[in-house]
Amino acid sequence: MFQFLKQSSQGRGAWLLMALTALILEATALYFQHVMQLQPCVMCIYERVALLGILGAALLGAIAPKTPLRWLAILLWIYSAWQGLQLAWDHTMMQLYPSPFNTCEFFVQFPSWLPLNDWLPSVFQALGDCSIKQWEFLTLDMPQWLIGIFAAYLLVGILVLVSQFFRVQRRF
């Protein structure tokens, strides 16, 4: 299994597949926002940015998968998946156990050198409330689905990282 993961990480196909999955999830978020008129909250926007980090890692890995750039892509992938998992978990706790002491911020807080909400407000402006459940599928709401999605990305990312330390055996 580790040899397969290492070989896959050294080709563009697996990286492009990961980019496609992240892009589909981003498009789904925009569909919810602009077509279904669901207002994203601050946590939703941060989770969206974590997913963009995974997309960026996938594109970085696809650029030069046989170079040390692959290591940077794997680390960015794991970091983004971990941050996304933490955000989705906190968001889920806010929805399952609403409290006036456990709320999200009113406005997104991006660094001054990267004000995404000013550059692209139609994507990164938060107008919703984190504690309100706006959508549900198979009894799970959006942040609960994101826990599973980010956990899957994180698990595969860790396995790919571990696989980098295995030597690929050539079969003749």
Tab-separated table of C-alpha atoms in Angstrom:
chain	number	residue	atom	x	y	z
A	1	MET	CA	0.000	0.000	0.000
A	2	PHE	CA	2.755	2.460	0.918
A	3	GLN	CA	4.592	1.749	-2.315
A	4	PHE	CA	1.409	2.453	-4.264
A	5	LEU	CA	0.874	5.721	-2.385
A	6	LYS	CA	4.464	6.810	-2.986
A	7	GLN	CA	4.263	5.995	-6.691
A	8	SER	CA	0.935	7.826	-6.928
A	9	SER	CA	2.362	10.888	-5.185
A	10	GLN	CA	5.138	10.998	-7.778
A	11	GLY	CA	2.659	11.273	-10.646
A	12	ARG	CA	0.341	14.076	-11.622
A	13	GLY	CA	-2.837	11.991	-11.768
A	14	ALA	CA	-3.368	11.606	-8.034
A	15	TRP	CA	-2.619	15.293	-7.388
A	16	LEU	CA	-5.045	16.366	-10.109
A	17	LEU	CA	-7.708	14.030	-8.701
A	18	MET	CA	-7.291	15.648	-5.294
A	19	ALA	CA	-7.510	19.094	-6.906
A	20	LEU	CA	-10.705	18.024	-8.666
A	21	THR	CA	-12.331	16.832	-5.420
A	22	ALA	CA	-11.428	20.076	-3.636
A	23	LEU	CA	-12.671	22.123	-6.589
A	24	ILE	CA	-15.985	20.234	-6.602
A	25	LEU	CA	-16.394	20.907	-2.869
A	26	GLU	CA	-15.631	24.612	-3.378
A	27	ALA	CA	-18.136	24.766	-6.243
A	28	THR	CA	-20.705	23.066	-4.012
A	29	ALA	CA	-20.151	25.711	-1.330
A	30	LEU	CA	-20.676	28.461	-3.896
A	31	TYR	CA	-23.813	26.691	-5.143
A	32	PHE	CA	-25.189	26.620	-1.598
A	33	GLN	CA	-24.375	30.297	-1.193
A	34	HIS	CA	-25.476	31.786	-4.504
A	35	VAL	CA	-28.159	29.394	-5.803
A	36	MET	CA	-29.725	28.026	-2.621
A	37	GLN	CA	-29.256	31.427	-0.905
A	38	LEU	CA	-27.668	29.959	2.254
A	39	GLN	CA	-25.656	32.639	4.017
A	40	PRO	CA	-22.155	31.446	5.018
A	41	CYS	CA	-20.965	32.216	8.521
A	42	VAL	CA	-17.450	33.091	9.624
A	43	MET	CA	-16.606	29.443	10.326
A	44	CYS	CA	-17.953	28.461	6.894
A	45	ILE	CA	-15.613	30.964	5.269
A	46	TYR	CA	-12.625	29.709	7.263
A	47	GLU	CA	-13.510	26.106	6.348
A	48	ARG	CA	-13.707	27.222	2.718
A	49	VAL	CA	-10.213	28.711	3.001
A	50	ALA	CA	-8.891	25.444	4.486
A	51	LEU	CA	-10.349	23.637	1.482
A	52	LEU	CA	-8.624	26.157	-0.778
A	53	GLY	CA	-5.393	25.239	1.025
A	54	ILE	CA	-5.948	21.604	0.042
A	55	LEU	CA	-6.666	22.696	-3.525
A	56	GLY	CA	-3.470	24.769	-3.531
A	57	ALA	CA	-1.474	21.827	-2.168
A	58	ALA	CA	-2.871	19.598	-4.910
A	59	LEU	CA	-1.926	22.069	-7.626
A	60	LEU	CA	1.520	22.528	-6.081
A	61	GLY	CA	2.036	18.756	-6.059
A	62	ALA	CA	0.857	18.481	-9.655
A	63	ILE	CA	3.387	21.063	-10.843
A	64	ALA	CA	6.459	18.950	-10.109
A	65	PRO	CA	5.548	15.675	-8.383
A	66	LYS	CA	9.032	14.124	-8.627
A	67	THR	CA	10.856	17.048	-7.007
A	68	PRO	CA	11.172	18.181	-3.382
A	69	LEU	CA	8.220	20.478	-4.103
A	70	ARG	CA	6.110	17.355	-3.469
A	71	TRP	CA	7.168	17.475	0.203
A	72	LEU	CA	5.945	21.047	0.541
A	73	ALA	CA	2.654	20.076	-1.106
A	74	ILE	CA	2.180	17.139	1.288
A	75	LEU	CA	2.881	19.328	4.322
A	76	LEU	CA	0.481	22.028	3.101
A	77	TRP	CA	-2.115	19.330	2.452
A	78	ILE	CA	-1.826	17.916	5.974
A	79	TYR	CA	-1.778	21.376	7.585
A	80	SER	CA	-4.860	22.520	5.658
A	81	ALA	CA	-6.747	19.290	6.395
A	82	TRP	CA	-5.877	19.531	10.104
A	83	GLN	CA	-6.970	23.179	10.303
A	84	GLY	CA	-10.163	22.369	8.405
A	85	LEU	CA	-10.903	19.462	10.729
A	86	GLN	CA	-10.448	21.674	13.791
A	87	LEU	CA	-12.673	24.385	12.310
A	88	ALA	CA	-15.392	21.908	11.332
A	89	TRP	CA	-15.267	20.348	14.808
A	90	ASP	CA	-15.589	23.741	16.532
A	91	HIS	CA	-18.394	24.715	14.156
A	92	THR	CA	-20.235	21.465	14.908
A	93	MET	CA	-19.900	22.041	18.646
A	94	MET	CA	-21.358	25.540	18.225
A	95	GLN	CA	-24.360	24.072	16.429
A	96	LEU	CA	-24.911	21.081	18.695
A	97	TYR	CA	-24.425	23.003	21.942
A	98	PRO	CA	-25.425	26.626	21.317
A	99	SER	CA	-24.347	28.980	24.048
A	100	PRO	CA	-23.991	32.745	24.371
A	101	PHE	CA	-20.416	32.066	25.525
A	102	ASN	CA	-19.502	29.872	22.544
A	103	THR	CA	-20.089	31.987	19.446
A	104	CYS	CA	-18.146	32.807	16.336
A	105	GLU	CA	-16.837	36.208	15.367
A	106	PHE	CA	-19.069	38.733	13.608
A	107	PHE	CA	-16.632	39.385	10.766
A	108	VAL	CA	-13.915	37.324	9.112
A	109	GLN	CA	-10.387	38.214	10.202
A	110	PHE	CA	-7.930	37.809	7.339
A	111	PRO	CA	-4.375	39.175	7.512
A	112	SER	CA	-3.887	42.712	6.211
A	113	TRP	CA	-1.680	41.371	3.409
A	114	LEU	CA	-4.438	38.951	2.277
A	115	PRO	CA	-7.866	40.611	2.726
A	116	LEU	CA	-9.837	37.994	0.799
A	117	ASN	CA	-13.160	39.400	1.978
A	118	ASP	CA	-12.260	42.792	0.419
A	119	TRP	CA	-10.870	41.322	-2.796
A	120	LEU	CA	-13.707	38.869	-3.429
A	121	PRO	CA	-16.657	39.614	-1.128
A	122	SER	CA	-19.070	37.415	-3.090
A	123	VAL	CA	-17.023	34.404	-1.973
A	124	PHE	CA	-15.434	35.410	1.351
A	125	GLN	CA	-17.996	37.705	3.002
A	126	ALA	CA	-19.662	36.091	6.021
A	127	LEU	CA	-23.280	37.073	6.652
A	128	GLY	CA	-24.667	34.016	8.450
A	129	ASP	CA	-24.787	32.856	12.058
A	130	CYS	CA	-22.537	29.934	13.026
A	131	SER	CA	-25.030	28.376	15.434
A	132	ILE	CA	-27.890	28.121	12.925
A	133	LYS	CA	-28.283	24.882	10.982
A	134	GLN	CA	-29.233	25.867	7.445
A	135	TRP	CA	-28.851	22.569	5.591
A	136	GLU	CA	-29.026	18.875	6.423
A	137	PHE	CA	-28.492	15.678	4.449
A	138	LEU	CA	-28.881	12.165	5.898
A	139	THR	CA	-29.318	13.702	9.373
A	140	LEU	CA	-25.925	15.442	9.239
A	141	ASP	CA	-25.513	19.166	8.790
A	142	MET	CA	-22.794	20.863	6.765
A	143	PRO	CA	-20.008	21.090	9.394
A	144	GLN	CA	-20.567	17.448	10.344
A	145	TRP	CA	-20.057	16.440	6.713
A	146	LEU	CA	-16.934	18.583	6.662
A	147	ILE	CA	-15.545	16.713	9.672
A	148	GLY	CA	-15.683	13.511	7.621
A	149	ILE	CA	-14.290	15.192	4.514
A	150	PHE	CA	-11.364	16.860	6.292
A	151	ALA	CA	-10.668	13.688	8.317
A	152	ALA	CA	-10.452	11.694	5.070
A	153	TYR	CA	-8.099	14.263	3.533
A	154	LEU	CA	-5.988	14.222	6.715
A	155	LEU	CA	-5.808	10.428	6.933
A	156	VAL	CA	-4.788	10.042	3.291
A	157	GLY	CA	-2.307	12.917	3.645
A	158	ILE	CA	-0.626	11.266	6.633
A	159	LEU	CA	-0.464	7.924	4.809
A	160	VAL	CA	1.099	9.630	1.779
A	161	LEU	CA	3.619	11.368	4.042
A	162	VAL	CA	4.574	8.067	5.696
A	163	SER	CA	4.839	6.402	2.284
A	164	GLN	CA	7.557	8.867	1.253
A	165	PHE	CA	9.977	7.043	3.561
A	166	PHE	CA	9.482	3.696	1.792
A	167	ARG	CA	11.639	2.609	-1.109
A	168	VAL	CA	9.769	1.761	-4.286
A	169	GLN	CA	10.584	-1.729	-5.520
A	170	ARG	CA	10.898	-2.095	-9.264
A	171	ARG	CA	9.221	-5.142	-10.751
A	172	PHE	CA	10.713	-6.704	-13.849
